[in-house]
Amino acid sequence: MNQMLDINDDGDSNLDFLGQLESLGSEQNNRMTFLEGENDEMFFNFYYPNVLTEQNGVPIIRFVTESVSLFVDFNENTNQFDISEQNPPNIEVGEIISLDLIDQLTLEVIINKNLYDFQENEWKAVTVNYQFVRGLIST
């Protein structure tokens, strides 16, 4: 994350989004699927806060995953994938900013999203970086 937050209500603010999710018992999946073909397609699971209810103005949150499919074109000049289509079109996880190829097996996805900071007791707009290990499937 680009700023320190306490998203798991343990009293400790830090920059480790996935580490805080781990402490909530969320099993993480850092693998993505890449289908190479006429139209290259990527499949990811991203986490987002699902507000179950509120108690005295404080949300009770469970982090769930949303499966996202992206049709992409690789831009060799920027080493990024450009998104040509996204399913579902309106995703709960936030706004995907970029898909950067780190190396032949690693992809970094940068997303703007809103997360609740339990130390400040407010929702904050943050940038979260996910890193995925790529699995290549040719079609």
mmCIF file of N, CA and C in Angstrom:
data_model
loop_
_atom_site.group_PDB
_atom_site.id
_atom_site.type_symbol
_atom_site.label_atom_id
_atom_site.label_comp_id
_atom_site.label_asym_id
_atom_site.label_seq_id
_atom_site.Cartn_x
_atom_site.Cartn_y
_atom_site.Cartn_z
ATOM 1 N N MET A 1 0.854 -1.175 0.000
ATOM 2 C CA MET A 1 0.000 0.000 0.000
ATOM 3 C C MET A 1 0.893 1.230 0.000
ATOM 4 N N ASN A 2 0.348 2.316 -0.451
ATOM 5 C CA ASN A 2 1.140 3.536 -0.508
ATOM 6 C C ASN A 2 1.035 4.378 0.759
ATOM 7 N N GLN A 3 0.266 3.924 1.746
ATOM 8 C CA GLN A 3 0.207 4.601 3.041
ATOM 9 C C GLN A 3 -0.090 3.581 4.133
ATOM 10 N N MET A 4 0.322 3.915 5.344
ATOM 11 C CA MET A 4 0.155 2.987 6.457
ATOM 12 C C MET A 4 -1.302 2.983 6.919
ATOM 13 N N LEU A 5 -1.870 1.771 7.002
ATOM 14 C CA LEU A 5 -3.247 1.591 7.452
ATOM 15 C C LEU A 5 -3.323 0.392 8.381
ATOM 16 N N ASP A 6 -4.353 0.389 9.217
ATOM 17 C CA ASP A 6 -4.693 -0.777 10.028
ATOM 18 C C ASP A 6 -6.002 -1.319 9.466
ATOM 19 N N ILE A 7 -5.910 -2.282 8.551
ATOM 20 C CA ILE A 7 -7.121 -2.799 7.910
ATOM 21 C C ILE A 7 -7.668 -4.051 8.592
ATOM 22 N N ASN A 8 -6.918 -4.598 9.561
ATOM 23 C CA ASN A 8 -7.382 -5.811 10.246
ATOM 24 C C ASN A 8 -7.733 -5.557 11.713
ATOM 25 N N ASP A 9 -7.753 -4.290 12.126
ATOM 26 C CA ASP A 9 -8.167 -3.876 13.475
ATOM 27 C C ASP A 9 -7.343 -4.532 14.582
ATOM 28 N N ASP A 10 -6.008 -4.628 14.345
ATOM 29 C CA ASP A 10 -5.126 -5.172 15.382
ATOM 30 C C ASP A 10 -4.328 -4.074 16.089
ATOM 31 N N GLY A 11 -4.599 -2.802 15.757
ATOM 32 C CA GLY A 11 -3.905 -1.687 16.390
ATOM 33 C C GLY A 11 -2.566 -1.361 15.765
ATOM 34 N N ASP A 12 -2.172 -2.077 14.718
ATOM 35 C CA ASP A 12 -0.871 -1.873 14.079
ATOM 36 C C ASP A 12 -1.069 -1.410 12.639
ATOM 37 N N SER A 13 -0.655 -0.177 12.364
ATOM 38 C CA SER A 13 -0.702 0.334 10.991
ATOM 39 C C SER A 13 0.588 -0.026 10.282
ATOM 40 N N ASN A 14 0.478 -0.522 9.055
ATOM 41 C CA ASN A 14 1.665 -0.786 8.248
ATOM 42 C C ASN A 14 1.300 -0.755 6.772
ATOM 43 N N LEU A 15 2.290 -1.006 5.926
ATOM 44 C CA LEU A 15 2.108 -0.940 4.476
ATOM 45 C C LEU A 15 1.801 -2.292 3.838
ATOM 46 N N ASP A 16 1.772 -3.360 4.633
ATOM 47 C CA ASP A 16 1.664 -4.723 4.113
ATOM 48 C C ASP A 16 0.202 -5.167 3.996
ATOM 49 N N PHE A 17 -0.404 -4.903 2.852
ATOM 50 C CA PHE A 17 -1.809 -5.245 2.612
ATOM 51 C C PHE A 17 -2.046 -6.746 2.761
ATOM 52 N N LEU A 18 -1.270 -7.561 2.048
ATOM 53 C CA LEU A 18 -1.482 -9.010 2.086
ATOM 54 C C LEU A 18 -1.132 -9.610 3.444
ATOM 55 N N GLY A 19 -0.128 -9.052 4.121
ATOM 56 C CA GLY A 19 0.222 -9.520 5.459
ATOM 57 C C GLY A 19 -0.917 -9.306 6.444
ATOM 58 N N GLN A 20 -1.591 -8.177 6.336
ATOM 59 C CA GLN A 20 -2.726 -7.918 7.217
ATOM 60 C C GLN A 20 -3.899 -8.841 6.888
ATOM 61 N N LEU A 21 -4.078 -9.151 5.617
ATOM 62 C CA LEU A 21 -5.131 -10.102 5.247
ATOM 63 C C LEU A 21 -4.826 -11.494 5.783
ATOM 64 N N GLU A 22 -3.538 -11.870 5.743
ATOM 65 C CA GLU A 22 -3.118 -13.180 6.256
ATOM 66 C C GLU A 22 -3.508 -13.343 7.717
ATOM 67 N N SER A 23 -3.355 -12.277 8.500
ATOM 68 C CA SER A 23 -3.674 -12.354 9.921
ATOM 69 C C SER A 23 -5.171 -12.546 10.156
ATOM 70 N N LEU A 24 -5.985 -12.257 9.158
ATOM 71 C CA LEU A 24 -7.430 -12.474 9.261
ATOM 72 C C LEU A 24 -7.825 -13.883 8.838
ATOM 73 N N GLY A 25 -6.838 -14.674 8.443
ATOM 74 C CA GLY A 25 -7.103 -16.052 8.045
ATOM 75 C C GLY A 25 -7.408 -16.216 6.576
ATOM 76 N N SER A 26 -7.220 -15.154 5.795
ATOM 77 C CA SER A 26 -7.467 -15.262 4.352
ATOM 78 C C SER A 26 -6.360 -16.075 3.697
ATOM 79 N N GLU A 27 -6.757 -17.093 2.958
ATOM 80 C CA GLU A 27 -5.779 -17.875 2.206
ATOM 81 C C GLU A 27 -5.513 -17.154 0.895
ATOM 82 N N GLN A 28 -4.250 -16.866 0.631
ATOM 83 C CA GLN A 28 -3.913 -16.040 -0.517
ATOM 84 C C GLN A 28 -3.551 -16.876 -1.729
ATOM 85 N N ASN A 29 -3.927 -16.337 -2.870
ATOM 86 C CA ASN A 29 -3.593 -16.969 -4.137
ATOM 87 C C ASN A 29 -2.868 -15.937 -4.979
ATOM 88 N N ASN A 30 -1.553 -16.101 -5.126
ATOM 89 C CA ASN A 30 -0.781 -15.126 -5.892
ATOM 90 C C ASN A 30 -0.477 -15.628 -7.304
ATOM 91 N N ARG A 31 -1.286 -16.569 -7.772
ATOM 92 C CA ARG A 31 -1.100 -17.077 -9.134
ATOM 93 C C ARG A 31 -2.167 -16.473 -10.035
ATOM 94 N N MET A 32 -1.760 -16.224 -11.251
ATOM 95 C CA MET A 32 -2.696 -15.761 -12.262
ATOM 96 C C MET A 32 -2.583 -16.684 -13.457
ATOM 97 N N THR A 33 -3.597 -16.666 -14.291
ATOM 98 C CA THR A 33 -3.594 -17.485 -15.496
ATOM 99 C C THR A 33 -3.518 -16.573 -16.705
ATOM 100 N N PHE A 34 -2.676 -16.946 -17.648
ATOM 101 C CA PHE A 34 -2.511 -16.182 -18.882
ATOM 102 C C PHE A 34 -2.819 -17.106 -20.045
ATOM 103 N N LEU A 35 -3.863 -16.787 -20.783
ATOM 104 C CA LEU A 35 -4.227 -17.560 -21.970
ATOM 105 C C LEU A 35 -3.742 -16.799 -23.190
ATOM 106 N N GLU A 36 -2.796 -17.403 -23.894
ATOM 107 C CA GLU A 36 -2.217 -16.753 -25.063
ATOM 108 C C GLU A 36 -2.958 -17.228 -26.300
ATOM 109 N N GLY A 37 -3.387 -16.292 -27.112
ATOM 110 C CA GLY A 37 -4.112 -16.644 -28.325
ATOM 111 C C GLY A 37 -4.305 -15.421 -29.187
ATOM 112 N N GLU A 38 -5.361 -15.446 -30.005
ATOM 113 C CA GLU A 38 -5.657 -14.291 -30.849
ATOM 114 C C GLU A 38 -5.873 -13.053 -29.982
ATOM 115 N N ASN A 39 -6.595 -13.230 -28.891
ATOM 116 C CA ASN A 39 -6.765 -12.188 -27.879
ATOM 117 C C ASN A 39 -6.218 -12.735 -26.566
ATOM 118 N N ASP A 40 -5.126 -12.144 -26.060
ATOM 119 C CA ASP A 40 -4.532 -12.617 -24.809
ATOM 120 C C ASP A 40 -5.456 -12.264 -23.650
ATOM 121 N N GLU A 41 -5.647 -13.229 -22.742
ATOM 122 C CA GLU A 41 -6.549 -13.029 -21.615
ATOM 123 C C GLU A 41 -5.847 -13.413 -20.318
ATOM 124 N N MET A 42 -6.066 -12.605 -19.280
ATOM 125 C CA MET A 42 -5.505 -12.858 -17.951
ATOM 126 C C MET A 42 -6.646 -13.020 -16.951
ATOM 127 N N PHE A 43 -6.439 -13.911 -15.980
ATOM 128 C CA PHE A 43 -7.419 -14.142 -14.922
ATOM 129 C C PHE A 43 -6.739 -13.918 -13.574
ATOM 130 N N PHE A 44 -7.367 -13.127 -12.711
ATOM 131 C CA PHE A 44 -6.829 -12.806 -11.390
ATOM 132 C C PHE A 44 -7.913 -12.966 -10.339
ATOM 133 N N ASN A 45 -7.479 -13.111 -9.080
ATOM 134 C CA ASN A 45 -8.349 -12.970 -7.921
ATOM 135 C C ASN A 45 -7.806 -11.817 -7.097
ATOM 136 N N PHE A 46 -8.644 -10.790 -6.888
ATOM 137 C CA PHE A 46 -8.264 -9.628 -6.092
ATOM 138 C C PHE A 46 -9.136 -9.560 -4.847
ATOM 139 N N TYR A 47 -8.587 -9.008 -3.769
ATOM 140 C CA TYR A 47 -9.320 -8.857 -2.512
ATOM 141 C C TYR A 47 -10.002 -7.499 -2.447
ATOM 142 N N TYR A 48 -11.190 -7.493 -1.849
ATOM 143 C CA TYR A 48 -11.853 -6.218 -1.572
ATOM 144 C C TYR A 48 -12.631 -6.348 -0.264
ATOM 145 N N PRO A 49 -12.855 -5.202 0.416
ATOM 146 C CA PRO A 49 -13.575 -5.236 1.686
ATOM 147 C C PRO A 49 -15.083 -5.308 1.461
ATOM 148 N N ASN A 50 -15.697 -6.338 2.011
ATOM 149 C CA ASN A 50 -17.143 -6.503 1.960
ATOM 150 C C ASN A 50 -17.693 -6.106 3.332
ATOM 151 N N VAL A 51 -18.455 -5.023 3.376
ATOM 152 C CA VAL A 51 -19.009 -4.539 4.645
ATOM 153 C C VAL A 51 -20.239 -5.376 4.979
ATOM 154 N N LEU A 52 -20.145 -6.132 6.087
ATOM 155 C CA LEU A 52 -21.246 -6.994 6.503
ATOM 156 C C LEU A 52 -22.322 -6.201 7.224
ATOM 157 N N THR A 53 -21.880 -5.304 8.111
ATOM 158 C CA THR A 53 -22.785 -4.459 8.887
ATOM 159 C C THR A 53 -21.955 -3.345 9.511
ATOM 160 N N GLU A 54 -22.588 -2.478 10.261
ATOM 161 C CA GLU A 54 -21.883 -1.441 11.014
ATOM 162 C C GLU A 54 -22.312 -1.518 12.460
ATOM 163 N N GLN A 55 -21.374 -1.203 13.353
ATOM 164 C CA GLN A 55 -21.668 -1.178 14.776
ATOM 165 C C GLN A 55 -21.104 0.116 15.338
ATOM 166 N N ASN A 56 -21.972 1.000 15.799
ATOM 167 C CA ASN A 56 -21.578 2.322 16.300
ATOM 168 C C ASN A 56 -20.770 3.095 15.264
ATOM 169 N N GLY A 57 -21.166 2.996 14.004
ATOM 170 C CA GLY A 57 -20.493 3.727 12.935
ATOM 171 C C GLY A 57 -19.221 3.082 12.414
ATOM 172 N N VAL A 58 -18.819 1.952 12.993
ATOM 173 C CA VAL A 58 -17.603 1.258 12.559
ATOM 174 C C VAL A 58 -18.022 0.027 11.752
ATOM 175 N N PRO A 59 -17.513 -0.104 10.523
ATOM 176 C CA PRO A 59 -17.928 -1.241 9.695
ATOM 177 C C PRO A 59 -17.340 -2.566 10.181
ATOM 178 N N ILE A 60 -18.129 -3.609 10.047
ATOM 179 C CA ILE A 60 -17.659 -4.977 10.255
ATOM 180 C C ILE A 60 -17.339 -5.489 8.850
ATOM 181 N N ILE A 61 -16.044 -5.771 8.605
ATOM 182 C CA ILE A 61 -15.571 -6.046 7.252
ATOM 183 C C ILE A 61 -15.024 -7.463 7.137
ATOM 184 N N ARG A 62 -15.362 -8.094 6.037
ATOM 185 C CA ARG A 62 -14.760 -9.371 5.668
ATOM 186 C C ARG A 62 -14.141 -9.166 4.288
ATOM 187 N N PHE A 63 -12.898 -9.596 4.116
ATOM 188 C CA PHE A 63 -12.241 -9.471 2.817
ATOM 189 C C PHE A 63 -12.539 -10.709 1.988
ATOM 190 N N VAL A 64 -13.079 -10.477 0.812
ATOM 191 C CA VAL A 64 -13.419 -11.558 -0.107
ATOM 192 C C VAL A 64 -12.683 -11.322 -1.421
ATOM 193 N N THR A 65 -12.675 -12.340 -2.266
ATOM 194 C CA THR A 65 -11.996 -12.193 -3.555
ATOM 195 C C THR A 65 -13.015 -12.024 -4.670
ATOM 196 N N GLU A 66 -12.575 -11.326 -5.677
ATOM 197 C CA GLU A 66 -13.363 -11.171 -6.891
ATOM 198 C C GLU A 66 -12.508 -11.661 -8.047
ATOM 199 N N SER A 67 -13.071 -12.527 -8.861
ATOM 200 C CA SER A 67 -12.366 -13.007 -10.050
ATOM 201 C C SER A 67 -12.545 -11.991 -11.168
ATOM 202 N N VAL A 68 -11.423 -11.619 -11.779
ATOM 203 C CA VAL A 68 -11.434 -10.619 -12.841
ATOM 204 C C VAL A 68 -10.732 -11.202 -14.059
ATOM 205 N N SER A 69 -11.335 -11.000 -15.215
ATOM 206 C CA SER A 69 -10.757 -11.420 -16.487
ATOM 207 C C SER A 69 -10.432 -10.171 -17.295
ATOM 208 N N LEU A 70 -9.215 -10.122 -17.841
ATOM 209 C CA LEU A 70 -8.780 -8.976 -18.637
ATOM 210 C C LEU A 70 -8.282 -9.448 -19.992
ATOM 211 N N PHE A 71 -8.751 -8.825 -21.049
ATOM 212 C CA PHE A 71 -8.165 -9.020 -22.371
ATOM 213 C C PHE A 71 -7.119 -7.931 -22.531
ATOM 214 N N VAL A 72 -5.907 -8.330 -22.919
ATOM 215 C CA VAL A 72 -4.775 -7.397 -22.886
ATOM 216 C C VAL A 72 -3.960 -7.447 -24.173
ATOM 217 N N ASP A 73 -3.212 -6.369 -24.383
ATOM 218 C CA ASP A 73 -2.212 -6.273 -25.444
ATOM 219 C C ASP A 73 -0.916 -5.833 -24.786
ATOM 220 N N PHE A 74 0.188 -6.502 -25.123
ATOM 221 C CA PHE A 74 1.475 -6.154 -24.524
ATOM 222 C C PHE A 74 2.107 -4.996 -25.283
ATOM 223 N N ASN A 75 2.528 -3.971 -24.530
ATOM 224 C CA ASN A 75 3.202 -2.805 -25.088
ATOM 225 C C ASN A 75 4.691 -2.947 -24.791
ATOM 226 N N GLU A 76 5.484 -3.296 -25.792
ATOM 227 C CA GLU A 76 6.916 -3.539 -25.589
ATOM 228 C C GLU A 76 7.676 -2.278 -25.204
ATOM 229 N N ASN A 77 7.182 -1.104 -25.587
ATOM 230 C CA ASN A 77 7.865 0.150 -25.250
ATOM 231 C C ASN A 77 7.811 0.453 -23.759
ATOM 232 N N THR A 78 6.690 0.113 -23.110
ATOM 233 C CA THR A 78 6.523 0.418 -21.685
ATOM 234 C C THR A 78 6.666 -0.805 -20.795
ATOM 235 N N ASN A 79 6.729 -2.003 -21.389
ATOM 236 C CA ASN A 79 6.771 -3.259 -20.635
ATOM 237 C C ASN A 79 5.496 -3.452 -19.804
ATOM 238 N N GLN A 80 4.394 -2.920 -20.306
ATOM 239 C CA GLN A 80 3.108 -3.021 -19.636
ATOM 240 C C GLN A 80 2.088 -3.672 -20.560
ATOM 241 N N PHE A 81 1.042 -4.203 -19.941
ATOM 242 C CA PHE A 81 -0.091 -4.723 -20.687
ATOM 243 C C PHE A 81 -1.177 -3.656 -20.700
ATOM 244 N N ASP A 82 -1.710 -3.373 -21.876
ATOM 245 C CA ASP A 82 -2.829 -2.448 -22.018
ATOM 246 C C ASP A 82 -4.115 -3.258 -21.991
ATOM 247 N N ILE A 83 -5.092 -2.798 -21.216
ATOM 248 C CA ILE A 83 -6.363 -3.509 -21.074
ATOM 249 C C ILE A 83 -7.302 -3.085 -22.197
ATOM 250 N N SER A 84 -7.776 -4.068 -22.968
ATOM 251 C CA SER A 84 -8.744 -3.765 -24.024
ATOM 252 C C SER A 84 -10.174 -4.089 -23.592
ATOM 253 N N GLU A 85 -10.311 -5.028 -22.642
ATOM 254 C CA GLU A 85 -11.636 -5.387 -22.131
ATOM 255 C C GLU A 85 -11.476 -5.970 -20.737
ATOM 256 N N GLN A 86 -12.473 -5.722 -19.894
ATOM 257 C CA GLN A 86 -12.425 -6.185 -18.507
ATOM 258 C C GLN A 86 -13.770 -6.805 -18.153
ATOM 259 N N ASN A 87 -13.742 -7.998 -17.519
ATOM 260 C CA ASN A 87 -14.964 -8.663 -17.075
ATOM 261 C C ASN A 87 -14.833 -9.068 -15.619
ATOM 262 N N PRO A 88 -15.757 -8.711 -14.762
ATOM 263 C CA PRO A 88 -16.893 -7.856 -15.060
ATOM 264 C C PRO A 88 -16.442 -6.420 -15.348
ATOM 265 N N PRO A 89 -17.257 -5.641 -16.089
ATOM 266 C CA PRO A 89 -16.841 -4.287 -16.462
ATOM 267 C C PRO A 89 -16.685 -3.354 -15.263
ATOM 268 N N ASN A 90 -17.533 -3.502 -14.259
ATOM 269 C CA ASN A 90 -17.435 -2.692 -13.037
ATOM 270 C C ASN A 90 -17.049 -3.616 -11.896
ATOM 271 N N ILE A 91 -15.796 -3.527 -11.477
ATOM 272 C CA ILE A 91 -15.305 -4.448 -10.455
ATOM 273 C C ILE A 91 -15.337 -3.794 -9.081
ATOM 274 N N GLU A 92 -15.538 -4.620 -8.059
ATOM 275 C CA GLU A 92 -15.588 -4.158 -6.674
ATOM 276 C C GLU A 92 -14.206 -3.844 -6.111
ATOM 277 N N VAL A 93 -13.168 -4.439 -6.695
ATOM 278 C CA VAL A 93 -11.829 -4.361 -6.104
ATOM 279 C C VAL A 93 -11.179 -2.998 -6.242
ATOM 280 N N GLY A 94 -11.694 -2.141 -7.087
ATOM 281 C CA GLY A 94 -11.112 -0.820 -7.291
ATOM 282 C C GLY A 94 -10.817 -0.583 -8.761
ATOM 283 N N GLU A 95 -9.950 0.379 -9.026
ATOM 284 C CA GLU A 95 -9.598 0.735 -10.399
ATOM 285 C C GLU A 95 -8.205 0.214 -10.721
ATOM 286 N N ILE A 96 -8.104 -0.626 -11.743
ATOM 287 C CA ILE A 96 -6.802 -1.149 -12.157
ATOM 288 C C ILE A 96 -6.058 -0.046 -12.886
ATOM 289 N N ILE A 97 -4.878 0.311 -12.366
ATOM 290 C CA ILE A 97 -4.077 1.404 -12.914
ATOM 291 C C ILE A 97 -3.072 0.892 -13.937
ATOM 292 N N SER A 98 -2.374 -0.196 -13.599
ATOM 293 C CA SER A 98 -1.378 -0.715 -14.540
ATOM 294 C C SER A 98 -1.115 -2.196 -14.313
ATOM 295 N N LEU A 99 -0.624 -2.829 -15.377
ATOM 296 C CA LEU A 99 -0.181 -4.226 -15.370
ATOM 297 C C LEU A 99 1.241 -4.222 -15.907
ATOM 298 N N ASP A 100 2.224 -4.356 -15.024
ATOM 299 C CA ASP A 100 3.638 -4.257 -15.398
ATOM 300 C C ASP A 100 4.300 -5.623 -15.364
ATOM 301 N N LEU A 101 5.004 -5.961 -16.436
ATOM 302 C CA LEU A 101 5.767 -7.200 -16.491
ATOM 303 C C LEU A 101 7.093 -6.973 -15.778
ATOM 304 N N ILE A 102 7.305 -7.654 -14.641
ATOM 305 C CA ILE A 102 8.536 -7.518 -13.858
ATOM 306 C C ILE A 102 9.629 -8.393 -14.465
ATOM 307 N N ASP A 103 9.310 -9.653 -14.690
ATOM 308 C CA ASP A 103 10.184 -10.585 -15.397
ATOM 309 C C ASP A 103 9.275 -11.583 -16.110
ATOM 310 N N GLN A 104 9.824 -12.627 -16.695
ATOM 311 C CA GLN A 104 9.017 -13.548 -17.496
ATOM 312 C C GLN A 104 7.952 -14.296 -16.699
ATOM 313 N N LEU A 105 8.097 -14.340 -15.376
ATOM 314 C CA LEU A 105 7.127 -15.067 -14.556
ATOM 315 C C LEU A 105 6.328 -14.190 -13.608
ATOM 316 N N THR A 106 6.711 -12.928 -13.452
ATOM 317 C CA THR A 106 6.108 -12.076 -12.431
ATOM 318 C C THR A 106 5.433 -10.861 -13.053
ATOM 319 N N LEU A 107 4.216 -10.613 -12.605
ATOM 320 C CA LEU A 107 3.436 -9.477 -13.071
ATOM 321 C C LEU A 107 3.009 -8.655 -11.863
ATOM 322 N N GLU A 108 3.170 -7.339 -11.944
ATOM 323 C CA GLU A 108 2.712 -6.451 -10.874
ATOM 324 C C GLU A 108 1.465 -5.720 -11.352
ATOM 325 N N VAL A 109 0.418 -5.789 -10.534
ATOM 326 C CA VAL A 109 -0.841 -5.116 -10.844
ATOM 327 C C VAL A 109 -1.047 -4.038 -9.786
ATOM 328 N N ILE A 110 -1.246 -2.808 -10.245
ATOM 329 C CA ILE A 110 -1.443 -1.680 -9.333
ATOM 330 C C ILE A 110 -2.909 -1.266 -9.406
ATOM 331 N N ILE A 111 -3.540 -1.185 -8.220
ATOM 332 C CA ILE A 111 -4.973 -0.897 -8.127
ATOM 333 C C ILE A 111 -5.210 0.230 -7.130
ATOM 334 N N ASN A 112 -6.053 1.184 -7.499
ATOM 335 C CA ASN A 112 -6.551 2.185 -6.554
ATOM 336 C C ASN A 112 -7.826 1.630 -5.942
ATOM 337 N N LYS A 113 -7.928 1.688 -4.616
ATOM 338 C CA LYS A 113 -9.118 1.174 -3.940
ATOM 339 C C LYS A 113 -9.348 1.946 -2.656
ATOM 340 N N ASN A 114 -10.509 1.766 -2.064
ATOM 341 C CA ASN A 114 -10.829 2.358 -0.768
ATOM 342 C C ASN A 114 -10.762 1.269 0.290
ATOM 343 N N LEU A 115 -10.006 1.551 1.355
ATOM 344 C CA LEU A 115 -9.886 0.620 2.475
ATOM 345 C C LEU A 115 -10.191 1.361 3.770
ATOM 346 N N TYR A 116 -10.752 0.634 4.729
ATOM 347 C CA TYR A 116 -11.076 1.242 6.023
ATOM 348 C C TYR A 116 -9.867 1.156 6.940
ATOM 349 N N ASP A 117 -9.483 2.292 7.518
ATOM 350 C CA ASP A 117 -8.372 2.360 8.469
ATOM 351 C C ASP A 117 -8.962 2.391 9.876
ATOM 352 N N PHE A 118 -8.775 1.299 10.632
ATOM 353 C CA PHE A 118 -9.356 1.203 11.966
ATOM 354 C C PHE A 118 -8.686 2.129 12.972
ATOM 355 N N GLN A 119 -7.448 2.561 12.730
ATOM 356 C CA GLN A 119 -6.812 3.511 13.649
ATOM 357 C C GLN A 119 -7.399 4.904 13.493
ATOM 358 N N GLU A 120 -7.697 5.289 12.257
ATOM 359 C CA GLU A 120 -8.242 6.627 11.987
ATOM 360 C C GLU A 120 -9.774 6.614 11.931
ATOM 361 N N ASN A 121 -10.364 5.404 11.920
ATOM 362 C CA ASN A 121 -11.816 5.239 11.823
ATOM 363 C C ASN A 121 -12.418 5.960 10.624
ATOM 364 N N GLU A 122 -11.787 5.736 9.447
ATOM 365 C CA GLU A 122 -12.314 6.325 8.222
ATOM 366 C C GLU A 122 -11.831 5.539 7.009
ATOM 367 N N TRP A 123 -12.596 5.684 5.930
ATOM 368 C CA TRP A 123 -12.209 5.089 4.656
ATOM 369 C C TRP A 123 -11.150 5.959 4.010
ATOM 370 N N LYS A 124 -10.149 5.321 3.397
ATOM 371 C CA LYS A 124 -9.074 6.055 2.732
ATOM 372 C C LYS A 124 -8.838 5.482 1.339
ATOM 373 N N ALA A 125 -8.536 6.387 0.417
ATOM 374 C CA ALA A 125 -8.164 5.980 -0.938
ATOM 375 C C ALA A 125 -6.685 5.624 -0.926
ATOM 376 N N VAL A 126 -6.357 4.402 -1.337
ATOM 377 C CA VAL A 126 -4.967 3.934 -1.328
ATOM 378 C C VAL A 126 -4.645 3.243 -2.650
ATOM 379 N N THR A 127 -3.364 3.077 -2.877
ATOM 380 C CA THR A 127 -2.874 2.307 -4.011
ATOM 381 C C THR A 127 -2.274 1.017 -3.477
ATOM 382 N N VAL A 128 -2.708 -0.110 -4.028
ATOM 383 C CA VAL A 128 -2.228 -1.424 -3.595
ATOM 384 C C VAL A 128 -1.513 -2.083 -4.768
ATOM 385 N N ASN A 129 -0.327 -2.634 -4.492
ATOM 386 C CA ASN A 129 0.447 -3.362 -5.499
ATOM 387 C C ASN A 129 0.328 -4.854 -5.219
ATOM 388 N N TYR A 130 -0.159 -5.588 -6.191
ATOM 389 C CA TYR A 130 -0.200 -7.047 -6.135
ATOM 390 C C TYR A 130 0.918 -7.569 -7.029
ATOM 391 N N GLN A 131 1.556 -8.658 -6.623
ATOM 392 C CA GLN A 131 2.487 -9.344 -7.515
ATOM 393 C C GLN A 131 1.983 -10.761 -7.713
ATOM 394 N N PHE A 132 1.884 -11.153 -8.977
ATOM 395 C CA PHE A 132 1.378 -12.467 -9.341
ATOM 396 C C PHE A 132 2.451 -13.248 -10.071
ATOM 397 N N VAL A 133 2.447 -14.557 -9.835
ATOM 398 C CA VAL A 133 3.304 -15.471 -10.578
ATOM 399 C C VAL A 133 2.471 -15.965 -11.747
ATOM 400 N N ARG A 134 3.038 -15.885 -12.916
ATOM 401 C CA ARG A 134 2.317 -16.189 -14.146
ATOM 402 C C ARG A 134 2.411 -17.667 -14.485
ATOM 403 N N GLY A 135 1.292 -18.222 -14.898
ATOM 404 C CA GLY A 135 1.253 -19.565 -15.445
ATOM 405 C C GLY A 135 0.819 -19.473 -16.891
ATOM 406 N N LEU A 136 1.610 -19.940 -17.810
ATOM 407 C CA LEU A 136 1.316 -19.807 -19.233
ATOM 408 C C LEU A 136 0.570 -21.029 -19.741
ATOM 409 N N ILE A 137 -0.546 -20.779 -20.381
ATOM 410 C CA ILE A 137 -1.306 -21.840 -21.035
ATOM 411 C C ILE A 137 -1.510 -21.396 -22.472
ATOM 412 N N SER A 138 -1.031 -22.156 -23.413
ATOM 413 C CA SER A 138 -1.215 -21.816 -24.827
ATOM 414 C C SER A 138 -2.498 -22.439 -25.335
ATOM 415 N N THR A 139 -3.224 -21.690 -26.159
ATOM 416 C CA THR A 139 -4.469 -22.220 -26.725
ATOM 417 C C THR A 139 -4.374 -22.256 -28.230
#
